[in-house]
PDB file of C-alpha atoms in Angstrom:
ATOM      1  CA  MET A   1       0.000   0.000   0.000  1.00 52.00           C
ATOM      2  CA  LYS A   2       2.797   2.342   0.948  1.00 52.00           C
ATOM      3  CA  LYS A   3       4.530   1.443  -2.288  1.00 53.00           C
ATOM      4  CA  LEU A   4       1.452   2.343  -4.360  1.00 52.00           C
ATOM      5  CA  LYS A   5       1.102   5.608  -2.462  1.00 54.00           C
ATOM      6  CA  TYR A   6       4.748   6.370  -3.120  1.00 58.00           C
ATOM      7  CA  TRP A   7       4.371   5.750  -6.850  1.00 56.00           C
ATOM      8  CA  GLY A   8       1.240   7.908  -6.934  1.00 56.00           C
ATOM      9  CA  VAL A   9       3.038  10.826  -5.321  1.00 53.00           C
ATOM     10  CA  ALA A  10       5.989  10.312  -7.639  1.00 52.00           C
ATOM     11  CA  ALA A  11       3.676  10.352 -10.661  1.00 52.00           C
ATOM     12  CA  VAL A  12       2.056  13.604  -9.551  1.00 50.00           C
ATOM     13  CA  ILE A  13       5.448  15.176  -8.915  1.00 55.00           C
ATOM     14  CA  GLY A  14       6.659  13.964 -12.298  1.00 53.00           C
ATOM     15  CA  LEU A  15       3.578  15.412 -13.974  1.00 52.00           C
ATOM     16  CA  LEU A  16       4.065  18.753 -12.239  1.00 47.00           C
ATOM     17  CA  ILE A  17       7.726  18.801 -13.226  1.00 50.00           C
ATOM     18  CA  GLY A  18       6.763  17.990 -16.819  1.00 48.00           C
ATOM     19  CA  VAL A  19       4.158  20.756 -16.914  1.00 41.00           C
ATOM     20  CA  ALA A  20       6.599  23.215 -15.380  1.00 40.00           C
ATOM     21  CA  PHE A  21       9.297  22.202 -17.860  1.00 41.00           C
ATOM     22  CA  TRP A  22       6.858  22.519 -20.779  1.00 39.00           C
ATOM     23  CA  TRP A  23       5.700  25.912 -19.544  1.00 39.00           C
ATOM     24  CA  ALA A  24       9.269  27.138 -19.041  1.00 37.00           C
ATOM     25  CA  THR A  25      10.294  25.838 -22.462  1.00 42.00           C
ATOM     26  CA  SER A  26       7.303  27.570 -24.077  1.00 41.00           C
ATOM     27  CA  GLU A  27       8.079  30.825 -22.293  1.00 47.00           C
ATOM     28  CA  VAL A  28      11.692  30.719 -23.441  1.00 43.00           C
ATOM     29  CA  LYS A  29      10.590  29.912 -26.975  1.00 46.00           C
ATOM     30  CA  ASP A  30       8.058  32.788 -26.964  1.00 57.00           C
ATOM     31  CA  ARG A  31      10.676  35.218 -25.676  1.00 67.00           C
ATOM     32  CA  LYS A  32      13.032  34.158 -28.456  1.00 79.00           C
ATOM     33  CA  ASP A  33      10.371  34.717 -31.132  1.00 88.00           C
ATOM     34  CA  PRO A  34      11.494  37.906 -32.975  1.00 92.00           C
ATOM     35  CA  LEU A  35       7.867  39.056 -33.187  1.00 94.00           C
ATOM     36  CA  ASN A  36       7.999  39.655 -29.422  1.00 94.00           C
ATOM     37  CA  LYS A  37      11.271  41.595 -29.456  1.00 92.00           C
ATOM     38  CA  SER A  38       9.978  44.865 -30.952  1.00 94.00           C
ATOM     39  CA  ASP A  39       7.088  47.174 -30.106  1.00 94.00           C
ATOM     40  CA  ALA A  40       6.131  47.425 -33.779  1.00 95.00           C
ATOM     41  CA  PHE A  41       7.218  46.752 -37.363  1.00 97.00           C
ATOM     42  CA  VAL A  42       6.940  49.823 -39.606  1.00 96.00           C
ATOM     43  CA  TYR A  43       6.674  50.494 -43.345  1.00 96.00           C
ATOM     44  CA  SER A  44       5.982  53.824 -45.101  1.00 92.00           C
ATOM     45  CA  ASP A  45       4.927  54.423 -48.696  1.00 89.00           C
ATOM     46  CA  ASN A  46       4.094  57.751 -50.390  1.00 83.00           C
ATOM     47  CA  GLY A  47       3.216  59.480 -47.152  1.00 83.00           C
ATOM     48  CA  ILE A  48       1.172  56.587 -45.727  1.00 91.00           C
ATOM     49  CA  LEU A  49       2.476  54.830 -42.623  1.00 94.00           C
ATOM     50  CA  TYR A  50       1.765  51.172 -41.848  1.00 96.00           C
ATOM     51  CA  TRP A  51       2.816  49.231 -38.796  1.00 96.00           C
ATOM     52  CA  PHE A  52       2.157  45.836 -37.247  1.00 97.00           C
ATOM     53  CA  GLU A  53       1.703  45.534 -33.497  1.00 95.00           C
ATOM     54  CA  LEU A  54       2.211  41.807 -32.811  1.00 96.00           C
ATOM     55  CA  THR A  55       2.601  39.213 -30.071  1.00 94.00           C
ATOM     56  CA  SER A  56       3.332  35.544 -30.580  1.00 93.00           C
ATOM     57  CA  ARG A  57       2.471  32.915 -27.973  1.00 92.00           C
ATOM     58  CA  LYS A  58       2.572  29.146 -28.322  1.00 89.00           C
ATOM     59  CA  GLY A  59       2.465  29.312 -32.103  1.00 91.00           C
ATOM     60  CA  LYS A  60      -0.449  31.751 -32.257  1.00 95.00           C
ATOM     61  CA  VAL A  61      -0.172  35.388 -33.310  1.00 96.00           C
ATOM     62  CA  GLU A  62      -2.401  38.277 -32.274  1.00 96.00           C
ATOM     63  CA  GLY A  63      -2.210  41.990 -32.905  1.00 96.00           C
ATOM     64  CA  LYS A  64      -3.246  44.873 -35.132  1.00 96.00           C
ATOM     65  CA  LEU A  65      -2.313  46.418 -38.442  1.00 97.00           C
ATOM     66  CA  HIS A  66      -2.270  50.218 -38.232  1.00 96.00           C
ATOM     67  CA  GLN A  67      -2.583  52.589 -41.182  1.00 95.00           C
ATOM     68  CA  GLN A  68      -2.023  56.315 -40.758  1.00 92.00           C
ATOM     69  CA  LYS A  69      -2.182  59.102 -43.315  1.00 88.00           C
ATOM     70  CA  PHE A  70      -2.601  62.862 -43.430  1.00 81.00           C
ATOM     71  CA  ILE A  71      -5.957  64.038 -44.814  1.00 82.00           C
ATOM     72  CA  GLU A  72      -6.512  67.460 -46.363  1.00 75.00           C
ATOM     73  CA  GLU A  73      -9.933  68.500 -47.612  1.00 73.00           C
ATOM     74  CA  ILE A  74     -10.990  71.857 -49.015  1.00 70.00           C
ATOM     75  CA  GLY A  75     -12.621  73.980 -46.341  1.00 67.00           C
ATOM     76  CA  LYS A  76     -11.497  71.724 -43.496  1.00 72.00           C
ATOM     77  CA  ALA A  77      -8.501  71.694 -41.188  1.00 69.00           C
ATOM     78  CA  PRO A  78      -5.980  68.948 -42.095  1.00 73.00           C
ATOM     79  CA  PHE A  79      -5.951  65.953 -39.771  1.00 80.00           C
ATOM     80  CA  MET A  80      -4.202  62.630 -39.259  1.00 82.00           C
ATOM     81  CA  GLU A  81      -6.420  59.629 -39.996  1.00 88.00           C
ATOM     82  CA  GLU A  82      -5.570  56.314 -38.345  1.00 91.00           C
ATOM     83  CA  LYS A  83      -7.223  52.987 -39.087  1.00 94.00           C
ATOM     84  CA  LYS A  84      -6.735  49.818 -37.046  1.00 95.00           C
ATOM     85  CA  PHE A  85      -7.380  46.320 -38.354  1.00 97.00           C
ATOM     86  CA  PRO A  86      -7.483  43.316 -35.969  1.00 97.00           C
ATOM     87  CA  LEU A  87      -5.086  40.519 -36.835  1.00 96.00           C
ATOM     88  CA  THR A  88      -4.735  36.851 -35.994  1.00 96.00           C
ATOM     89  CA  GLY A  89      -2.179  34.367 -37.218  1.00 96.00           C
ATOM     90  CA  GLU A  90       0.007  31.374 -36.620  1.00 95.00           C
ATOM     91  CA  THR A  91       3.522  30.164 -37.187  1.00 94.00           C
ATOM     92  CA  THR A  92       4.294  28.233 -40.374  1.00 94.00           C
ATOM     93  CA  GLU A  93       7.304  26.437 -41.819  1.00 91.00           C
ATOM     94  CA  LYS A  94       8.268  29.601 -43.695  1.00 91.00           C
ATOM     95  CA  GLY A  95       7.549  31.976 -40.825  1.00 94.00           C
ATOM     96  CA  TYR A  96       4.013  33.196 -40.153  1.00 97.00           C
ATOM     97  CA  GLU A  97       0.607  33.578 -41.712  1.00 97.00           C
ATOM     98  CA  PHE A  98      -1.408  36.683 -40.805  1.00 97.00           C
ATOM     99  CA  LYS A  99      -5.126  37.181 -41.342  1.00 97.00           C
ATOM    100  CA  VAL A 100      -6.244  40.814 -41.208  1.00 97.00           C
ATOM    101  CA  ASN A 101      -9.902  41.738 -40.824  1.00 95.00           C
ATOM    102  CA  ASN A 102     -10.674  44.739 -43.030  1.00 93.00           C
ATOM    103  CA  GLY A 103     -14.297  45.468 -42.172  1.00 90.00           C
ATOM    104  CA  GLY A 104     -15.339  41.857 -42.657  1.00 91.00           C
ATOM    105  CA  GLU A 105     -13.020  41.210 -45.593  1.00 94.00           C
ATOM    106  CA  ILE A 106     -10.210  38.863 -44.553  1.00 96.00           C
ATOM    107  CA  MET A 107      -6.822  39.587 -46.113  1.00 96.00           C
ATOM    108  CA  SER A 108      -4.136  36.911 -45.789  1.00 97.00           C
ATOM    109  CA  PHE A 109      -0.406  37.579 -45.630  1.00 97.00           C
ATOM    110  CA  ASP A 110       2.720  35.464 -45.436  1.00 97.00           C
ATOM    111  CA  ALA A 111       5.528  36.870 -43.315  1.00 96.00           C
ATOM    112  CA  TRP A 112       9.088  35.912 -42.482  1.00 96.00           C
ATOM    113  CA  PHE A 113      12.228  37.473 -41.080  1.00 96.00           C
ATOM    114  CA  SER A 114      15.308  38.570 -42.980  1.00 94.00           C
ATOM    115  CA  GLY A 115      17.745  39.601 -40.298  1.00 93.00           C
ATOM    116  CA  PRO A 116      15.852  41.974 -37.978  1.00 93.00           C
ATOM    117  CA  HIS A 117      13.384  42.986 -40.707  1.00 95.00           C
ATOM    118  CA  LEU A 118       9.939  41.498 -41.192  1.00 96.00           C
ATOM    119  CA  LEU A 119       9.077  40.781 -44.823  1.00 96.00           C
ATOM    120  CA  VAL A 120       5.340  40.708 -45.518  1.00 97.00           C
ATOM    121  CA  GLN A 121       3.705  39.467 -48.706  1.00 97.00           C
ATOM    122  CA  LYS A 122       0.000  39.574 -49.430  1.00 96.00           C
ATOM    123  CA  GLN A 123      -1.131  36.185 -50.651  1.00 95.00           C
ATOM    124  CA  GLY A 124      -1.652  36.229 -54.406  1.00 94.00           C
ATOM    125  CA  GLU A 125       0.863  39.037 -54.970  1.00 95.00           C
ATOM    126  CA  LYS A 126       4.502  38.768 -56.061  1.00 93.00           C
ATOM    127  CA  ASP A 127       6.044  41.703 -54.222  1.00 94.00           C
ATOM    128  CA  ASN A 128       6.802  41.824 -50.520  1.00 96.00           C
ATOM    129  CA  LYS A 129       7.279  44.800 -48.236  1.00 96.00           C
ATOM    130  CA  LEU A 130      10.039  45.257 -45.691  1.00 97.00           C
ATOM    131  CA  TYR A 131       8.917  46.341 -42.220  1.00 97.00           C
ATOM    132  CA  ASN A 132      11.507  47.793 -39.848  1.00 96.00           C
ATOM    133  CA  PRO A 133      11.537  46.769 -36.165  1.00 96.00           C
ATOM    134  CA  VAL A 134      11.094  49.787 -33.854  1.00 95.00           C
ATOM    135  CA  ASP A 135      10.455  50.644 -30.231  1.00 94.00           C
ATOM    136  CA  GLN A 136       7.746  53.100 -29.147  1.00 93.00           C
ATOM    137  CA  GLU A 137      10.028  56.134 -29.314  1.00 94.00           C
ATOM    138  CA  GLU A 138      11.129  55.276 -32.847  1.00 94.00           C
ATOM    139  CA  LEU A 139       7.502  54.706 -33.861  1.00 93.00           C
ATOM    140  CA  ASP A 140       6.620  58.200 -32.611  1.00 91.00           C
ATOM    141  CA  GLU A 141       9.405  59.605 -34.796  1.00 91.00           C
ATOM    142  CA  TYR A 142       7.956  57.819 -37.834  1.00 90.00           C
ATOM    143  CA  VAL A 143       4.572  59.426 -37.134  1.00 87.00           C
ATOM    144  CA  LYS A 144       6.195  62.871 -36.906  1.00 85.00           C
ATOM    145  CA  SER A 145       8.052  62.256 -40.167  1.00 85.00           C
ATOM    146  CA  ILE A 146       4.747  61.530 -41.947  1.00 83.00           C
ATOM    147  CA  GLN A 147       3.380  64.888 -40.784  1.00 78.00           C
ATOM    148  CA  PHE A 148       6.559  66.583 -42.007  1.00 79.00           C
ATOM    149  CA  TYR A 149       6.383  64.660 -45.300  1.00 79.00           C
ATOM    150  CA  HIS A 150       2.893  65.990 -46.009  1.00 79.00           C
ATOM    151  CA  SER A 151       3.841  69.556 -45.085  1.00 77.00           C
ATOM    152  CA  GLU A 152       6.892  69.323 -47.317  1.00 80.00           C
ATOM    153  CA  GLU A 153       4.926  67.759 -50.189  1.00 80.00           C
ATOM    154  CA  LYS A 154       2.253  70.435 -49.918  1.00 82.00           C
ATOM    155  CA  GLU A 155       4.911  73.145 -50.097  1.00 85.00           C
ATOM    156  CA  LYS A 156       6.632  71.461 -53.068  1.00 88.00           C
ATOM    157  CA  ASN A 157       3.328  71.219 -54.933  1.00 88.00           C
ATOM    158  CA  ARG A 158       2.534  74.863 -54.179  1.00 90.00           C
ATOM    159  CA  ILE A 159       5.905  75.985 -55.519  1.00 92.00           C
ATOM    160  CA  LYS A 160       5.638  73.808 -58.651  1.00 93.00           C
ATOM    161  CA  LYS A 161       2.176  75.172 -59.380  1.00 93.00           C
ATOM    162  CA  PHE A 162       3.309  78.750 -58.800  1.00 95.00           C
ATOM    163  CA  PHE A 163       6.323  78.510 -61.117  1.00 95.00           C
ATOM    164  CA  SER A 164       4.236  76.788 -63.769  1.00 95.00           C
ATOM    165  CA  GLU A 165       1.811  79.724 -63.663  1.00 95.00           C
ATOM    166  CA  LEU A 166       4.692  82.216 -63.580  1.00 96.00           C
ATOM    167  CA  ASP A 167       6.197  80.704 -66.743  1.00 95.00           C
ATOM    168  CA  SER A 168       2.907  81.270 -68.564  1.00 95.00           C
ATOM    169  CA  VAL A 169       2.821  85.011 -67.767  1.00 97.00           C
ATOM    170  CA  TYR A 170       4.223  87.307 -70.468  1.00 97.00           C
ATOM    171  CA  GLY A 171       4.943  90.157 -68.060  1.00 97.00           C
ATOM    172  CA  TYR A 172       3.632  92.550 -65.406  1.00 98.00           C
ATOM    173  CA  LEU A 173       2.470  96.123 -65.948  1.00 97.00           C
ATOM    174  CA  TYR A 174       2.012  99.146 -63.704  1.00 97.00           C
ATOM    175  CA  SER A 175       0.629 102.511 -64.826  1.00 94.00           C
ATOM    176  CA  THR A 176       0.335 105.674 -62.739  1.00 91.00           C
ATOM    177  CA  GLU A 177      -3.069 107.305 -62.447  1.00 86.00           C
ATOM    178  CA  ASN A 178      -1.762 110.610 -63.813  1.00 87.00           C
ATOM    179  CA  GLY A 179       0.032 108.900 -66.706  1.00 85.00           C
ATOM    180  CA  SER A 180       3.461 110.291 -65.794  1.00 90.00           C
ATOM    181  CA  PHE A 181       5.224 106.933 -66.108  1.00 94.00           C
ATOM    182  CA  GLN A 182       4.603 103.284 -66.785  1.00 96.00           C
ATOM    183  CA  LEU A 183       6.545 100.179 -65.737  1.00 97.00           C
ATOM    184  CA  PHE A 184       6.757  96.817 -67.443  1.00 98.00           C
ATOM    185  CA  LEU A 185       8.502  93.975 -65.616  1.00 98.00           C
ATOM    186  CA  LYS A 186       9.332  90.850 -67.580  1.00 97.00           C
ATOM    187  CA  ILE A 187      10.699  87.660 -66.016  1.00 97.00           C
ATOM    188  CA  ASP A 188      12.858  85.848 -68.557  1.00 97.00           C
ATOM    189  CA  GLU A 189      13.844  82.868 -66.406  1.00 96.00           C
ATOM    190  CA  ALA A 190      12.427  81.475 -63.170  1.00 96.00           C
ATOM    191  CA  LEU A 191      14.010  78.440 -61.518  1.00 94.00           C
ATOM    192  CA  LEU A 192      12.274  76.158 -59.030  1.00 91.00           C
ATOM    193  CA  GLN A 193      15.037  77.009 -56.571  1.00 92.00           C
ATOM    194  CA  GLY A 194      13.618  80.556 -56.574  1.00 94.00           C
ATOM    195  CA  GLU A 195      16.147  82.421 -58.727  1.00 96.00           C
ATOM    196  CA  LEU A 196      14.762  85.011 -61.153  1.00 97.00           C
ATOM    197  CA  THR A 197      16.260  86.973 -64.046  1.00 97.00           C
ATOM    198  CA  GLY A 198      14.499  89.573 -66.139  1.00 97.00           C
ATOM    199  CA  SER A 199      14.183  93.259 -66.921  1.00 97.00           C
ATOM    200  CA  LEU A 200      12.255  96.357 -65.909  1.00 98.00           C
ATOM    201  CA  LEU A 201      11.236  98.848 -68.596  1.00 97.00           C
ATOM    202  CA  LEU A 202      10.606 102.378 -67.310  1.00 96.00           C
ATOM    203  CA  MET A 203       8.534 104.532 -69.702  1.00 95.00           C
ATOM    204  CA  ASN A 204       8.508 108.235 -68.814  1.00 93.00           C
ATOM    205  CA  ASP A 205       6.326 111.100 -69.952  1.00 91.00           C
ATOM    206  CA  THR A 206       8.913 113.827 -69.277  1.00 88.00           C
ATOM    207  CA  GLY A 207       6.697 116.807 -70.061  1.00 82.00           C
ATOM    208  CA  ASN A 208       9.650 118.177 -72.042  1.00 85.00           C
ATOM    209  CA  LYS A 209       8.607 119.504 -75.459  1.00 82.00           C
ATOM    210  CA  ASN A 210      11.990 118.658 -76.988  1.00 85.00           C
ATOM    211  CA  ASN A 211      12.167 115.160 -75.525  1.00 88.00           C
ATOM    212  CA  PRO A 212       8.658 114.217 -74.318  1.00 90.00           C
ATOM    213  CA  TYR A 213       9.212 110.474 -74.074  1.00 91.00           C
ATOM    214  CA  GLU A 214      12.039 108.477 -72.500  1.00 93.00           C
ATOM    215  CA  GLU A 215      12.438 104.825 -71.739  1.00 94.00           C
ATOM    216  CA  THR A 216      15.100 103.019 -69.719  1.00 96.00           C
ATOM    217  CA  ARG A 217      15.584  99.299 -69.326  1.00 97.00           C
ATOM    218  CA  TYR A 218      17.076  97.843 -66.130  1.00 97.00           C
ATOM    219  CA  VAL A 219      18.478  94.336 -65.785  1.00 97.00           C
ATOM    220  CA  LEU A 220      16.940  92.439 -62.864  1.00 97.00           C
ATOM    221  CA  ASN A 221      18.106  89.543 -60.733  1.00 97.00           C
ATOM    222  CA  GLY A 222      15.886  88.280 -57.966  1.00 97.00           C
ATOM    223  CA  ILE A 223      14.481  85.572 -55.758  1.00 97.00           C
ATOM    224  CA  THR A 224      10.998  84.376 -54.815  1.00 96.00           C
ATOM    225  CA  ASP A 225       9.292  81.564 -52.946  1.00 93.00           C
ATOM    226  CA  GLY A 226       5.960  82.243 -54.620  1.00 93.00           C
ATOM    227  CA  GLN A 227       4.967  84.630 -51.851  1.00 94.00           C
ATOM    228  CA  MET A 228       7.686  87.196 -51.209  1.00 96.00           C
ATOM    229  CA  VAL A 229       9.695  88.576 -54.144  1.00 97.00           C
ATOM    230  CA  ARG A 230      12.931  90.578 -54.270  1.00 97.00           C
ATOM    231  CA  PHE A 231      14.701  92.088 -57.246  1.00 98.00           C
ATOM    232  CA  PHE A 232      18.116  93.730 -57.470  1.00 97.00           C
ATOM    233  CA  THR A 233      19.225  96.188 -60.143  1.00 97.00           C
ATOM    234  CA  ILE A 234      21.647  99.071 -60.725  1.00 96.00           C
ATOM    235  CA  VAL A 235      20.227 102.615 -60.718  1.00 95.00           C
ATOM    236  CA  ASP A 236      22.613 105.531 -61.315  1.00 93.00           C
ATOM    237  CA  GLY A 237      25.553 103.275 -60.507  1.00 94.00           C
ATOM    238  CA  LYS A 238      24.123 102.034 -57.192  1.00 95.00           C
ATOM    239  CA  GLU A 239      22.617  98.668 -56.354  1.00 95.00           C
ATOM    240  CA  THR A 240      18.910  99.078 -55.664  1.00 96.00           C
ATOM    241  CA  ARG A 241      16.578  96.543 -54.113  1.00 96.00           C
ATOM    242  CA  LEU A 242      12.890  96.162 -54.945  1.00 97.00           C
ATOM    243  CA  THR A 243      10.813  94.120 -52.501  1.00 97.00           C
ATOM    244  CA  GLY A 244       7.232  92.936 -52.515  1.00 96.00           C
ATOM    245  CA  ASN A 245       4.752  90.095 -52.345  1.00 96.00           C
ATOM    246  CA  PHE A 246       2.841  88.110 -54.912  1.00 96.00           C
ATOM    247  CA  TYR A 247      -0.926  88.095 -54.833  1.00 92.00           C
ATOM    248  CA  GLU A 248      -2.756  84.791 -55.053  1.00 80.00           C
ATOM    249  CA  ALA A 249      -0.918  82.598 -57.568  1.00 85.00           C
ATOM    250  CA  ALA A 250       1.123  84.543 -60.145  1.00 94.00           C
ATOM    251  CA  THR A 251      -1.563  87.040 -61.174  1.00 95.00           C
ATOM    252  CA  GLY A 252       0.339  90.042 -59.827  1.00 96.00           C
ATOM    253  CA  PHE A 253       2.350  91.539 -56.993  1.00 97.00           C
ATOM    254  CA  ASP A 254       3.084  94.702 -55.011  1.00 97.00           C
ATOM    255  CA  LEU A 255       6.608  96.041 -55.407  1.00 97.00           C
ATOM    256  CA  THR A 256       8.616  98.943 -54.034  1.00 97.00           C
ATOM    257  CA  PHE A 257      10.064 101.418 -56.549  1.00 96.00           C
ATOM    258  CA  TRP A 258      12.836 103.940 -55.999  1.00 94.00           C
ATOM    259  CA  THR A 259      10.772 106.998 -56.992  1.00 90.00           C
ATOM    260  CA  ALA A 260       7.648 105.987 -55.049  1.00 90.00           C
ATOM    261  CA  ASN A 261       6.961 106.130 -51.312  1.00 86.00           C
ATOM    262  CA  GLN A 262       4.714 103.073 -51.381  1.00 91.00           C
ATOM    263  CA  LYS A 263       4.511  99.700 -53.085  1.00 96.00           C
ATOM    264  CA  LEU A 264       3.153  99.726 -56.620  1.00 96.00           C
ATOM    265  CA  PRO A 265       0.597  97.150 -57.823  1.00 97.00           C
ATOM    266  CA  PHE A 266       1.699  95.175 -60.902  1.00 97.00           C
ATOM    267  CA  HIS A 267      -0.756  92.947 -62.761  1.00 97.00           C
ATOM    268  CA  ALA A 268      -0.122  90.200 -65.305  1.00 97.00           C
ATOM    269  CA  VAL A 269      -0.605  91.083 -68.986  1.00 97.00           C
ATOM    270  CA  THR A 270      -0.408  89.247 -72.286  1.00 97.00           C
ATOM    271  CA  GLU A 271       2.003  90.265 -75.035  1.00 97.00           C
ATOM    272  CA  GLU A 272      -0.856  91.873 -76.959  1.00 97.00           C
ATOM    273  CA  GLU A 273      -2.010  93.854 -73.906  1.00 97.00           C
ATOM    274  CA  PHE A 274       1.514  95.104 -73.250  1.00 97.00           C
ATOM    275  CA  LYS A 275       2.097  96.218 -76.843  1.00 96.00           C
ATOM    276  CA  ARG A 276      -1.197  98.089 -76.896  1.00 96.00           C
ATOM    277  CA  SER A 277      -0.453  99.820 -73.579  1.00 95.00           C
ATOM    278  CA  TYR A 278       3.107 100.591 -74.689  1.00 95.00           C
ATOM    279  CA  GLU A 279       2.004 102.231 -77.947  1.00 94.00           C
ATOM    280  CA  GLU A 280      -0.813 104.163 -76.270  1.00 93.00           C
ATOM    281  CA  PHE A 281       1.498 105.544 -73.574  1.00 93.00           C
ATOM    282  CA  LYS A 282       4.236 106.458 -76.046  1.00 92.00           C
ATOM    283  CA  THR A 283       1.811 108.120 -78.464  1.00 91.00           C
ATOM    284  CA  LYS A 284       0.179 110.123 -75.673  1.00 89.00           C
ATOM    285  CA  ALA A 285       3.559 111.310 -74.330  1.00 85.00           C
ATOM    286  CA  GLN A 286       4.794 112.348 -77.782  1.00 84.00           C
ATOM    287  CA  SER A 287       1.603 114.251 -78.574  1.00 81.00           C
ATOM    288  CA  PHE A 288       2.716 117.021 -76.174  1.00 62.00           C
TER     289      PHE A 288
END
């Protein structure tokens, strides 16, 4: 009887040791699983950020797929949109299989490690995407970079649009109310980096019977970011700066002028409009 009791106790102890060993082995195996070694695995594409938040335990995988992008709509303040998709999965011979629930539609992915990186391939597609392992602090930096990316892209698009419009403008005209002088500013070259070259034609009604009309052309060099504009030229042997600001798009701008005590409004004109204004001003001045 004592012998049977002894073997019973031994069996229970053996079972407990086996369970403890199995549990410890599983815990060690789970800790070694690279899915459990990072807070997230991140991938970005054209301003959209994706990341997997994953845990692996006893061959089963749980987590979420996050998608974050910057949304801009006319008449609304820009905002960051984040979507979360629940994920389940399991280990496979190759690595893992993930199943992502996209509003009831199940998307299946194969995944495996290449060094520290997680390669993910949607089933049925040839290409795979490389997700970088990150901790929470690094993930926060990725989110900030997406916000910066959109701000930078918006600014790049604004500048491209502005210079495209600027290239289509023949020139800019200003005429005084009393008809004493007229200015025509022509931009010959405008680079995306902001550099400008061109000329400023000053047409003067001198009021002098012997020489009623004069015109002087000044070479211009300048810079603009599509909002502010600065030109530099030489007047009477001295470098002179003209400063101003563009209106909406490239339709016109205000600009300082060395004989005026305020900025002068220039508006865009076609070649035909300039020639007509030029001839009218010259004819009027010479009819003194």
